[in-house]
Amino acid sequence: MSVRLTVAQALVRFLAAQYTERDGVRQRLITATWGIFGHGNVAGIGQALVEYPGLMPFHQGRNEQAMVHAAVGYARQSNRLRTHAVTTSIGPGATNLVTGAALATVNRLPVLLLPGDTFASRPADPVLQQLEVPYAGETSVNDCLRPVSRYFDRVTRPEALVPAALAAVRVLTDPADTGAVTLALPQDVQAEAYDWPEEFLAERTWTVRRPRPDTAELDAAVQAVGKARRPMIIAGGGVRYSAAQDALSTLARTAGLPVATTQAGKGVLPWDHPCDVGGIGHTGTATADALARGSDLVIGVGTRLTDFTTASGTLFRPDTRLVNLNITAFDAHKQAALPLVADARAGLEALTEAFGGHPGDHRQDTAHWAASKREWQERTDAAYAAPDPHARPTQVQVLGVLDTLVDGSDILINAAGSLPGDLHKLWRARSDDQYHVEYGYSCMGYEIPAAIGVALAAPGRPVWALVGDGTYLMNPTEIVTAVQEGLPIKLVVLQNHGYASIGGLSEAVGAERFGTDYRHRDAFGGFTGPPLPVDLGANAASLGMRVLRPRTVRDLREALADARNATVPTCVYVETETPDTVSGPPPAQAWWDVPVAETSTRPSAVKAREEYDRHVTARRRHL
């Protein structure tokens, strides 16, 4: 039996019938579609969504990149078991997807992209928004999405949708190979009718597998842990996506192992868990980084071991060995580690079972790192402290006030600027999904649309988007979407009149904060005078948000409490004080490699290069 539908209609019906199942829990994979319509998709996907209004919920976006961020936020909050589709027109609508696609793929988060494409039948050549490539007639702007997609296909005939759609969902549900999936859809093909097999449109369940470790790899890992005198664990986002938090806690308690976390992994153990020692690497805690420098074995679990985590290859001793438990062989072999290719929960359970339940066999001097952790919490308290309630708060003091108001139901979202470092070092995560910092791509403009996606995935929970003024200016448009959808996201805008994070880095590497302040330009290309008269609070209000303007620490406490209880989208707009005269965040506890000019006539750059040369000599590869 067959059903005659257009390609777009068949695709919508197919997507609505796809389900994931893991650990006996079944749920729909594509729960909604985001869209901005133009001539490349309005008569195809747009008409199909009108055809089946009850089958596929629709969210109207304002910026194509932001729609991908919202879908990614939804997918992360759903532990990669659910996601959204995103449809765009041809041309700039499609190319605007590239940054969002890169973010999704870097972070291994599933999102389905459905950009319109130019005519497959080429009735006129060229058509509006067609990129002409003299040596490749089949190329379009959508080919920009190839390197940032885990799977890419262009559906140039109706019947080609069947294998393409099945391959797309295979990748979306693959725990080891997921990311952005792109199906480019020529506008004429979208509207073509075809007789579709009923089997293609029937419900289909995709099992999200939990592969167990190979016996030989497990034996090697157990032997390495058994021989180690000072082992530790670094937990990444894979722990969260595998729902392996309990398994991690059991192993850590059983073996007496300290657990440090990456940006993606922070929160997999609550901050007051006896084995949690905080963030690791350049933005980590003194406790975690000191343990890493003294460890003879590092057990990575669900982490990509990026440069921030390893302090650009300077954090571990030359003789430190690594065991990497990861569902992808690519990541498991990094740093010449002993690979343990498996699902995070299955691998942790296998390790715990192999240890035989003898908690003393691998226990370290827990009293030492427990004392170090207490000292770090005292440093956090000092940074959070605001002794003058009538003073203007610093950025870290804003976090300190928020820390007193939230509980485990709150979710904090951030991605770029100086906030990721402050949060990774200082924030006390109270639940395993409270900490939502996108630091794989560190994309300015992610926070507001991601908060919308998270709010859709976790209705009823307080969702906070924390942004600096620079990030806000990148992508405020989805405020309109939050207002339209009636989503009470809480936006905290920290106004410090410039790119504070990169300004600090610029100063450290001899670039003297050039191009990082929001001030008038002088005749020599520098910056002078007071900050520009920019009012981002007024901008948020003009987009439909309720805006609160605290002036002091006391005002801030009242405003944040008000926002937390608000039932409409609410912005807390804070002019922050620089931490020059008050307690600021602790400095970086480990290095990060940003090359400095090897030769310069400017003293600041010469001094920065000397400091760079001192650090770079400590970098090593583990072979």
Coordinates of C-alpha atoms in Angstrom, one line a residue:
M1 CA 0.0 0.0 0.0
S2 CA 1.1 3.5 -0.7
V3 CA 0.1 7.1 0.2
R4 CA 0.4 10.0 -2.3
L5 CA 1.9 13.0 -0.7
T6 CA 4.4 15.7 -1.5
V7 CA 8.0 15.3 -0.4
A8 CA 7.5 17.9 2.3
Q9 CA 4.3 16.3 3.5
A10 CA 5.9 12.9 3.6
L11 CA 8.9 14.2 5.5
V12 CA 6.8 15.9 8.2
R13 CA 4.8 12.7 8.7
F14 CA 8.0 10.6 8.8
L15 CA 9.6 12.8 11.4
A16 CA 6.5 12.8 13.6
A17 CA 6.6 9.0 13.7
Q18 CA 10.2 8.6 14.8
Y19 CA 10.9 7.6 18.5
T20 CA 13.9 6.9 20.7
E21 CA 14.1 4.3 23.4
R22 CA 16.7 3.8 26.0
D23 CA 16.4 1.8 29.2
G24 CA 12.8 1.0 28.4
V25 CA 11.8 4.7 28.1
R26 CA 10.3 5.6 24.7
Q27 CA 9.8 9.2 23.5
R28 CA 9.3 11.1 20.4
L29 CA 12.6 12.1 18.7
I30 CA 11.5 15.3 16.7
T31 CA 9.0 17.0 19.0
A32 CA 8.8 20.3 17.0
T33 CA 10.0 22.3 14.0
W34 CA 11.5 25.8 14.1
G35 CA 11.1 27.9 11.0
I36 CA 11.6 31.1 9.1
F37 CA 9.9 31.0 5.7
G38 CA 11.0 32.2 2.4
H39 CA 10.6 31.2 -1.2
G40 CA 12.8 28.1 -0.6
N41 CA 10.5 26.4 2.0
V42 CA 7.2 28.3 2.3
A43 CA 5.4 26.2 -0.4
G44 CA 7.0 23.0 0.7
I45 CA 7.7 22.5 4.4
G46 CA 5.6 25.5 5.2
Q47 CA 2.5 24.0 3.4
A48 CA 3.2 20.6 4.9
L49 CA 3.1 22.0 8.5
V50 CA -0.2 23.7 7.6
E51 CA -1.4 20.4 6.2
Y52 CA -0.8 18.6 9.5
P53 CA -1.2 21.2 12.3
G54 CA -1.7 18.6 15.0
L55 CA 1.1 16.4 14.0
M56 CA 4.2 18.7 14.2
P57 CA 4.3 21.6 16.7
F58 CA 5.8 24.8 15.2
H59 CA 8.0 27.5 16.7
Q60 CA 8.5 30.8 14.8
G61 CA 12.1 32.0 14.9
R62 CA 13.7 35.4 14.2
N63 CA 17.2 34.4 13.3
E64 CA 18.2 31.1 11.7
Q65 CA 21.3 30.6 13.8
A66 CA 19.3 31.3 16.9
M67 CA 16.7 28.6 15.9
V68 CA 19.5 26.0 15.9
H69 CA 20.7 27.2 19.3
A70 CA 17.2 26.8 20.7
A71 CA 17.0 23.2 19.2
V72 CA 20.4 22.4 20.7
G73 CA 19.4 23.7 24.1
Y74 CA 16.4 21.5 23.9
A75 CA 18.4 18.5 22.9
R76 CA 21.0 19.0 25.6
Q77 CA 18.3 19.3 28.3
S78 CA 16.7 16.1 26.9
N79 CA 20.0 14.2 27.2
R80 CA 20.2 13.9 23.3
L81 CA 17.1 11.7 23.3
R82 CA 14.8 14.4 21.8
T83 CA 15.5 17.3 19.5
H84 CA 13.9 19.8 17.1
A85 CA 14.1 20.3 13.3
V86 CA 14.9 23.7 11.8
T87 CA 13.7 24.8 8.4
T88 CA 14.9 27.8 6.4
S89 CA 14.7 29.3 3.0
I90 CA 17.4 29.3 0.3
G91 CA 20.4 31.7 0.4
P92 CA 21.1 33.7 3.6
G93 CA 18.6 31.8 5.5
A94 CA 20.5 28.6 4.8
T95 CA 24.0 30.0 5.4
N96 CA 22.9 31.5 8.7
L97 CA 22.6 27.9 9.9
V98 CA 26.4 27.3 9.7
T99 CA 27.4 28.6 13.1
G100 CA 24.6 26.8 14.9
A101 CA 25.5 23.6 13.0
A102 CA 29.1 23.9 14.0
L103 CA 28.1 24.4 17.7
A104 CA 25.9 21.3 17.6
T105 CA 28.5 19.1 16.0
V106 CA 31.4 20.3 18.2
N107 CA 29.3 19.5 21.3
R108 CA 27.9 16.2 19.8
L109 CA 24.3 17.4 20.2
P110 CA 21.7 16.3 17.6
V111 CA 19.7 18.8 15.5
L112 CA 18.0 18.3 12.2
L113 CA 18.5 21.1 9.6
L114 CA 16.2 21.4 6.6
P115 CA 17.4 24.3 4.5
G116 CA 15.7 25.0 1.2
D117 CA 17.8 24.7 -1.9
T118 CA 17.7 25.9 -5.5
F119 CA 15.7 24.0 -8.2
A120 CA 16.8 20.5 -8.9
S121 CA 15.2 20.7 -12.3
R122 CA 16.9 24.0 -13.2
P123 CA 14.0 25.5 -15.1
A124 CA 15.8 28.9 -15.0
D125 CA 19.5 29.2 -14.4
P126 CA 20.5 31.1 -12.3
V127 CA 17.5 31.7 -9.9
L128 CA 17.3 34.1 -7.1
Q129 CA 20.0 33.6 -4.4
Q130 CA 21.7 30.8 -6.4
L131 CA 25.5 30.7 -6.0
E132 CA 27.0 30.1 -9.4
V133 CA 30.1 27.8 -9.4
P134 CA 31.5 27.6 -12.9
Y135 CA 33.2 24.2 -12.3
A136 CA 30.4 22.5 -10.3
G137 CA 26.8 23.0 -11.4
E138 CA 25.3 21.0 -8.6
T139 CA 26.9 23.1 -5.8
S140 CA 24.8 25.5 -3.8
V141 CA 25.4 27.6 -0.7
N142 CA 24.1 24.6 1.4
D143 CA 27.4 22.9 0.7
C144 CA 28.8 25.2 3.4
L145 CA 27.1 23.0 5.8
R146 CA 29.0 19.8 4.8
P147 CA 32.1 20.3 7.1
V148 CA 29.9 21.2 10.1
S149 CA 27.4 18.4 9.7
R150 CA 27.7 14.8 10.9
Y151 CA 25.5 13.8 7.9
F152 CA 24.6 15.7 4.8
D153 CA 22.5 14.9 1.8
R154 CA 20.7 16.8 -0.9
V155 CA 17.4 15.2 -1.9
T156 CA 17.1 15.8 -5.6
R157 CA 14.4 13.2 -6.3
P158 CA 11.3 12.3 -4.3
E159 CA 12.3 8.6 -3.9
A160 CA 15.7 9.7 -2.6
L161 CA 14.0 10.9 0.6
V162 CA 13.6 7.4 1.9
P163 CA 17.2 6.5 2.4
A164 CA 18.2 10.0 3.2
A165 CA 15.6 10.4 6.0
L166 CA 16.5 7.0 7.5
A167 CA 20.2 7.8 7.4
A168 CA 19.5 11.2 9.0
V169 CA 17.7 9.7 12.0
R170 CA 20.3 7.0 12.3
V171 CA 22.9 9.7 13.0
L172 CA 20.6 11.8 15.2
T173 CA 20.1 8.8 17.5
D174 CA 23.7 7.5 17.4
P175 CA 25.3 8.2 20.8
A176 CA 28.8 8.1 19.3
D177 CA 28.3 10.0 16.0
T178 CA 25.6 12.6 16.5
G179 CA 25.6 16.3 15.8
A180 CA 24.0 18.5 13.1
V181 CA 22.3 16.5 10.3
T182 CA 21.5 18.4 7.1
L183 CA 18.9 17.4 4.5
A184 CA 19.1 20.1 1.8
L185 CA 15.7 20.2 0.0
P186 CA 15.4 21.8 -3.4
Q187 CA 12.2 23.9 -3.5
D188 CA 10.7 22.2 -6.5
V189 CA 11.3 18.7 -5.1
Q190 CA 9.7 19.7 -1.8
A191 CA 6.4 20.3 -3.7
E192 CA 6.5 17.1 -5.9
A193 CA 4.1 14.3 -5.2
Y194 CA 5.1 10.7 -4.9
D195 CA 3.5 7.4 -3.9
W196 CA 5.1 6.6 -0.5
P197 CA 5.2 3.1 1.0
E198 CA 3.1 3.0 4.2
E199 CA 6.1 1.4 5.9
F200 CA 8.1 4.6 5.5
L201 CA 5.4 6.6 7.3
A202 CA 4.8 4.1 10.1
E203 CA 6.1 4.6 13.6
R204 CA 9.7 3.5 14.1
T205 CA 11.6 3.2 17.3
W206 CA 15.4 3.7 17.4
T207 CA 17.2 2.1 20.3
V208 CA 19.9 4.2 21.8
R209 CA 22.4 1.6 22.6
R210 CA 24.7 1.2 25.6
P211 CA 27.8 -0.7 24.3
R212 CA 29.7 -2.4 27.1
P213 CA 33.5 -2.3 27.2
D214 CA 35.7 -4.9 25.5
T215 CA 37.0 -7.5 28.0
A216 CA 40.7 -6.9 27.1
E217 CA 40.3 -3.1 27.3
L218 CA 38.5 -3.4 30.6
D219 CA 41.2 -5.7 32.1
A220 CA 43.9 -3.2 31.0
A221 CA 42.0 -0.3 32.6
V222 CA 41.5 -2.2 35.9
Q223 CA 45.1 -3.1 36.1
A224 CA 46.2 0.5 35.5
V225 CA 43.9 1.8 38.2
G226 CA 45.0 -1.0 40.6
K227 CA 48.6 0.0 40.1
A228 CA 48.1 3.7 40.5
R229 CA 48.9 5.4 43.7
R230 CA 47.2 8.7 43.0
P231 CA 44.4 8.2 40.4
M232 CA 41.6 10.7 39.8
I233 CA 38.6 11.0 37.5
I234 CA 37.8 13.8 35.0
A235 CA 34.1 13.7 34.1
G236 CA 32.8 15.2 30.9
G237 CA 29.5 15.7 29.2
G238 CA 29.3 12.1 28.3
V239 CA 28.5 11.2 31.9
R240 CA 25.4 13.4 31.7
Y241 CA 24.2 12.3 28.3
S242 CA 24.6 8.6 29.4
A243 CA 22.7 9.3 32.6
A244 CA 25.7 7.9 34.4
Q245 CA 25.7 10.2 37.4
D246 CA 24.8 7.4 39.9
A247 CA 27.3 5.0 38.4
L248 CA 30.0 7.7 38.7
S249 CA 29.2 8.4 42.3
T250 CA 29.3 4.7 43.1
L251 CA 32.7 4.2 41.5
A252 CA 34.1 7.3 43.1
R253 CA 32.9 6.4 46.6
T254 CA 33.9 2.7 46.1
A255 CA 37.5 3.5 45.0
G256 CA 37.9 6.7 47.0
L257 CA 38.6 8.8 43.8
P258 CA 38.4 12.5 43.5
V259 CA 36.2 13.7 40.6
A260 CA 37.0 16.9 38.7
T261 CA 34.7 18.1 35.9
T262 CA 34.9 19.8 32.6
Q263 CA 32.6 22.6 31.5
A264 CA 30.2 20.0 30.0
G265 CA 30.5 17.7 32.9
K266 CA 30.1 20.2 35.8
G267 CA 27.1 19.2 38.0
V268 CA 27.2 15.5 37.3
L269 CA 28.0 15.3 41.0
P270 CA 26.6 18.0 43.2
W271 CA 29.1 20.5 44.5
D272 CA 28.8 19.1 48.1
H273 CA 29.4 15.5 47.0
P274 CA 32.4 14.2 49.1
C275 CA 34.2 13.2 45.9
D276 CA 33.6 16.3 43.8
V277 CA 36.6 18.6 43.6
G278 CA 35.3 21.1 41.1
G279 CA 36.2 22.2 37.7
I280 CA 39.5 21.1 36.0
G281 CA 42.0 23.0 33.8
H282 CA 42.5 26.6 32.9
T283 CA 39.1 27.6 34.5
G284 CA 39.3 25.0 37.2
T285 CA 39.7 25.1 41.0
A286 CA 43.0 25.0 42.8
T287 CA 41.9 21.7 44.4
A288 CA 41.3 19.9 41.1
D289 CA 44.3 21.3 39.3
A290 CA 46.7 20.4 42.2
L291 CA 45.3 16.9 42.2
A292 CA 45.9 16.7 38.4
R293 CA 49.5 17.8 38.8
G294 CA 50.1 15.1 41.4
S295 CA 48.2 12.3 39.8
D296 CA 49.9 9.3 38.2
L297 CA 46.7 8.1 36.5
V298 CA 43.9 10.2 35.1
I299 CA 40.6 8.4 34.2
G300 CA 38.7 10.4 31.7
V301 CA 35.0 9.6 31.4
G302 CA 33.0 11.1 28.6
T303 CA 35.4 13.9 27.9
R304 CA 37.2 15.2 24.8
L305 CA 40.2 16.4 26.8
T306 CA 40.3 19.8 25.2
D307 CA 43.0 22.4 25.7
F308 CA 41.1 24.1 28.5
T309 CA 40.8 20.8 30.4
T310 CA 44.5 19.8 30.0
A311 CA 45.8 23.4 30.3
S312 CA 47.0 23.1 26.8
G313 CA 49.0 20.0 27.6
T314 CA 50.7 21.4 30.7
L315 CA 48.6 20.1 33.5
F316 CA 49.7 16.5 33.9
R317 CA 53.1 15.1 34.8
P318 CA 55.2 13.6 32.0
D319 CA 54.8 10.1 33.5
T320 CA 51.0 10.4 34.1
R321 CA 49.1 7.7 32.3
L322 CA 45.5 8.1 31.1
V323 CA 42.6 5.8 30.8
N324 CA 39.8 7.2 28.6
L325 CA 36.3 5.8 28.9
N326 CA 34.4 7.1 25.9
I327 CA 31.7 5.9 23.6
T328 CA 33.8 7.1 20.6
A329 CA 37.1 5.4 19.8
F330 CA 38.4 8.7 18.5
D331 CA 38.1 10.3 21.9
A332 CA 39.1 7.2 23.8
H333 CA 42.6 7.2 22.2
K334 CA 43.4 10.8 22.9
Q335 CA 46.6 11.6 24.8
A336 CA 47.9 8.1 24.0
A337 CA 45.5 6.8 26.6
L338 CA 44.5 3.2 27.4
P339 CA 41.1 3.2 25.5
L340 CA 37.9 1.9 27.1
V341 CA 35.4 2.3 24.3
A342 CA 31.9 2.0 25.9
D343 CA 28.9 3.8 27.0
A344 CA 29.8 5.9 30.1
R345 CA 27.3 4.2 32.4
A346 CA 28.0 0.7 31.2
G347 CA 31.8 1.3 31.5
L348 CA 31.6 2.8 35.0
E349 CA 29.4 -0.1 36.2
A350 CA 31.9 -2.6 34.7
L351 CA 34.8 -0.9 36.4
T352 CA 33.0 -0.9 39.8
E353 CA 32.2 -4.5 39.4
A354 CA 35.7 -5.4 38.5
F355 CA 37.0 -3.7 41.7
G356 CA 35.0 -6.2 43.7
G357 CA 33.5 -3.7 46.1
H358 CA 36.7 -3.2 48.1
P359 CA 36.5 0.6 48.9
G360 CA 40.0 0.8 50.5
D361 CA 41.9 -0.7 47.7
H362 CA 42.3 2.5 45.7
R363 CA 41.5 5.2 48.3
Q364 CA 43.7 8.2 48.5
D365 CA 44.3 10.7 51.3
T366 CA 40.8 12.1 51.0
A367 CA 41.3 14.3 54.1
H368 CA 43.9 16.3 52.2
W369 CA 41.8 17.2 49.2
A370 CA 38.7 17.6 51.4
A371 CA 40.6 20.3 53.2
S372 CA 41.7 21.9 50.0
K373 CA 38.1 21.9 48.8
R374 CA 37.0 23.7 52.0
E375 CA 39.7 26.3 51.4
W376 CA 38.5 26.9 47.8
Q377 CA 34.9 27.3 49.1
E378 CA 36.2 30.0 51.5
R379 CA 37.8 31.7 48.5
T380 CA 34.5 31.4 46.7
D381 CA 32.6 33.0 49.6
A382 CA 35.1 35.8 49.7
A383 CA 34.6 36.5 45.9
Y384 CA 30.9 36.3 46.3
A385 CA 30.8 38.6 49.3
A386 CA 29.3 42.1 48.9
P387 CA 30.1 43.9 52.2
D388 CA 28.4 47.1 51.1
P389 CA 24.8 46.5 50.1
H390 CA 24.5 50.0 48.7
A391 CA 27.4 49.5 46.3
R392 CA 27.2 48.6 42.6
P393 CA 27.9 44.8 42.3
T394 CA 30.7 43.1 40.4
Q395 CA 30.0 40.3 38.0
V396 CA 31.1 37.7 40.6
Q397 CA 28.9 39.3 43.2
V398 CA 25.9 38.9 40.9
L399 CA 26.7 35.2 40.9
G400 CA 27.0 35.3 44.6
V401 CA 23.5 36.8 45.1
L402 CA 22.0 34.4 42.6
D403 CA 23.7 31.5 44.5
T404 CA 21.6 32.4 47.6
L405 CA 18.3 32.3 45.7
V406 CA 18.4 29.2 43.5
D407 CA 17.7 25.5 44.3
G408 CA 18.1 22.3 42.3
S409 CA 15.3 23.2 40.0
D410 CA 17.0 26.2 38.5
I411 CA 19.0 26.0 35.2
L412 CA 21.8 28.4 34.3
I413 CA 22.8 28.9 30.7
N414 CA 26.0 30.6 29.5
A415 CA 28.5 30.2 26.7
A416 CA 31.1 32.9 26.2
G417 CA 33.0 35.8 27.8
S418 CA 34.4 35.8 31.3
L419 CA 31.3 34.2 32.8
P420 CA 32.3 30.6 31.8
G421 CA 35.5 30.9 33.8
D422 CA 33.8 32.4 36.8
L423 CA 31.0 29.8 36.7
H424 CA 33.3 26.8 36.2
K425 CA 35.5 27.9 39.2
L426 CA 32.9 29.2 41.6
W427 CA 29.3 28.0 40.8
R428 CA 27.9 25.4 43.2
A429 CA 25.8 23.1 41.1
R430 CA 22.9 21.7 43.0
S431 CA 21.5 19.3 40.4
D432 CA 22.9 17.3 37.6
D433 CA 21.3 19.5 34.9
Q434 CA 21.6 22.9 36.5
Y435 CA 24.8 23.9 34.9
H436 CA 24.4 24.5 31.2
V437 CA 27.5 26.2 29.8
E438 CA 28.2 25.7 26.1
Y439 CA 32.0 25.7 26.0
G440 CA 32.8 23.4 23.1
Y441 CA 32.3 26.2 20.6
S442 CA 31.9 29.0 23.2
C443 CA 29.5 30.8 20.9
M444 CA 28.4 34.4 21.7
G445 CA 24.6 34.7 21.3
Y446 CA 23.8 31.1 22.3
E447 CA 22.3 31.9 25.7
I448 CA 19.0 33.5 25.0
P449 CA 17.7 31.1 22.3
A450 CA 19.1 28.1 24.2
A451 CA 17.1 29.2 27.3
I452 CA 14.0 29.0 25.1
G453 CA 14.9 25.5 24.1
V454 CA 15.6 24.5 27.7
A455 CA 12.3 26.1 28.9
L456 CA 10.5 24.0 26.3
A457 CA 12.2 20.8 27.4
A458 CA 11.8 21.6 31.2
P459 CA 8.5 23.4 31.6
G460 CA 7.9 25.0 35.0
R461 CA 11.6 25.2 36.0
P462 CA 13.4 28.6 36.4
V463 CA 15.7 29.0 33.4
W464 CA 18.4 31.7 33.6
A465 CA 20.3 33.1 30.6
L466 CA 23.4 34.9 31.9
V467 CA 25.0 37.2 29.3
G468 CA 27.4 40.1 29.1
D469 CA 26.7 43.1 27.0
G470 CA 28.9 41.9 24.1
T471 CA 27.1 38.6 23.9
Y472 CA 23.7 40.3 24.2
L473 CA 24.5 42.4 21.2
M474 CA 25.3 39.4 19.1
N475 CA 21.8 37.8 19.2
P476 CA 18.9 39.4 21.2
T477 CA 16.3 38.7 18.6
E478 CA 14.7 35.6 20.2
I479 CA 13.5 37.7 23.1
V480 CA 10.5 38.2 20.7
T481 CA 10.1 34.5 20.4
A482 CA 10.1 34.1 24.2
V483 CA 7.4 36.8 24.5
Q484 CA 5.4 35.2 21.7
E485 CA 5.6 31.7 23.3
G486 CA 4.9 33.0 26.8
L487 CA 8.1 31.4 28.1
P488 CA 9.2 33.1 31.5
I489 CA 12.9 32.8 30.9
K490 CA 15.0 35.0 33.2
L491 CA 17.7 37.1 31.4
V492 CA 20.5 38.6 33.4
V493 CA 22.4 41.2 31.3
L494 CA 25.8 42.3 32.8
Q495 CA 26.7 45.6 31.3
N496 CA 30.4 46.3 31.6
H497 CA 30.7 48.3 28.3
G498 CA 33.0 46.2 26.3
Y499 CA 34.4 42.7 25.7
A500 CA 35.7 42.2 29.2
S501 CA 37.0 38.7 28.8
I502 CA 38.9 39.2 25.6
G503 CA 40.0 42.6 26.8
G504 CA 41.8 40.9 29.8
L505 CA 43.3 38.4 27.5
S506 CA 44.4 41.1 25.1
E507 CA 46.2 42.9 27.9
A508 CA 47.9 39.6 29.0
V509 CA 49.3 38.9 25.5
G510 CA 50.6 42.4 24.8
A511 CA 47.7 43.6 22.6
E512 CA 46.8 46.3 25.2
R513 CA 43.0 45.8 25.1
F514 CA 42.9 47.2 21.5
G515 CA 39.4 47.0 20.0
T516 CA 37.7 45.7 23.1
D517 CA 36.1 48.8 24.7
Y518 CA 32.8 50.3 23.8
R519 CA 34.0 53.9 23.5
H520 CA 34.5 56.6 20.9
R521 CA 37.5 56.3 18.6
D522 CA 40.3 58.8 18.7
A523 CA 42.3 60.1 15.8
F524 CA 44.9 57.3 16.3
G525 CA 42.5 54.4 16.3
G526 CA 42.4 54.1 20.0
F527 CA 39.4 54.6 22.4
T528 CA 38.7 57.5 24.6
G529 CA 36.1 59.2 26.7
P530 CA 33.2 57.7 28.7
P531 CA 31.4 54.5 27.6
L532 CA 28.9 54.8 24.7
P533 CA 25.4 55.7 25.8
V534 CA 24.0 52.2 25.1
D535 CA 21.0 51.1 27.0
L536 CA 20.5 47.4 26.5
G537 CA 17.7 47.3 29.1
A538 CA 15.7 49.6 26.9
N539 CA 16.4 47.4 23.9
A540 CA 15.1 44.3 25.8
A541 CA 12.0 46.3 26.8
S542 CA 11.4 47.3 23.2
L543 CA 11.4 43.6 22.2
G544 CA 8.7 42.9 24.8
M545 CA 10.5 41.9 27.9
R546 CA 9.8 43.1 31.4
V547 CA 13.0 44.8 32.6
L548 CA 14.2 45.3 36.1
R549 CA 17.1 47.8 36.8
P550 CA 18.8 47.1 40.1
R551 CA 21.4 49.7 41.0
T552 CA 22.9 48.2 44.2
V553 CA 23.6 44.8 45.7
R554 CA 20.4 45.2 47.8
D555 CA 18.4 46.1 44.7
L556 CA 19.9 43.1 42.9
R557 CA 18.7 40.6 45.5
E558 CA 15.2 41.9 45.2
A559 CA 15.3 42.0 41.4
L560 CA 16.6 38.4 41.0
A561 CA 14.1 37.1 43.5
D562 CA 11.3 38.9 41.5
A563 CA 12.6 37.5 38.2
R564 CA 12.8 34.0 39.6
N565 CA 9.1 34.1 40.5
A566 CA 8.0 35.9 37.3
T567 CA 5.5 34.3 35.0
V568 CA 6.6 36.4 32.0
P569 CA 10.0 36.8 30.3
T570 CA 12.0 39.1 32.6
C571 CA 15.3 40.8 32.2
V572 CA 17.5 41.9 35.1
Y573 CA 19.8 44.6 33.7
V574 CA 22.8 45.2 35.8
E575 CA 25.5 47.9 35.4
T576 CA 28.5 46.0 37.0
E577 CA 31.5 47.4 38.9
T578 CA 35.0 46.3 37.8
P579 CA 36.7 44.2 40.5
D580 CA 39.7 46.6 40.8
T581 CA 38.9 47.6 44.4
V582 CA 36.8 44.8 45.7
S583 CA 37.2 41.0 45.8
G584 CA 37.1 39.4 42.4
P585 CA 37.3 35.8 41.2
P586 CA 40.4 33.8 41.9
P587 CA 42.9 33.9 39.0
A588 CA 43.4 31.1 36.6
Q589 CA 44.9 28.0 38.3
A590 CA 46.4 26.6 35.1
W591 CA 47.8 27.9 31.8
W592 CA 46.1 28.3 28.4
D593 CA 48.0 28.6 25.2
V594 CA 47.4 31.8 23.3
P595 CA 50.5 32.5 21.2
V596 CA 52.2 35.9 21.7
A597 CA 54.1 37.9 19.1
E598 CA 57.6 36.6 19.0
T599 CA 59.1 40.0 18.2
S600 CA 57.7 43.5 19.1
T601 CA 58.8 47.0 19.9
R602 CA 56.2 47.4 22.5
P603 CA 57.2 46.5 26.1
S604 CA 53.9 44.9 26.9
A605 CA 54.3 42.4 24.1
V606 CA 57.9 41.7 25.0
K607 CA 57.0 41.0 28.6
A608 CA 54.1 38.8 27.5
R609 CA 56.3 36.8 25.2
E610 CA 58.8 36.1 28.1
E611 CA 55.9 34.8 30.1
Y612 CA 54.6 32.7 27.2
D613 CA 58.0 31.1 26.7
R614 CA 58.2 30.2 30.3
H615 CA 54.9 28.3 30.2
V616 CA 55.2 26.7 26.8
T617 CA 58.3 24.7 27.9
A618 CA 56.0 22.7 30.2
R619 CA 53.8 21.4 27.4
R620 CA 54.0 17.7 26.6
R621 CA 52.4 15.0 24.6
H622 CA 51.6 11.7 26.3
L623 CA 53.0 9.0 24.1

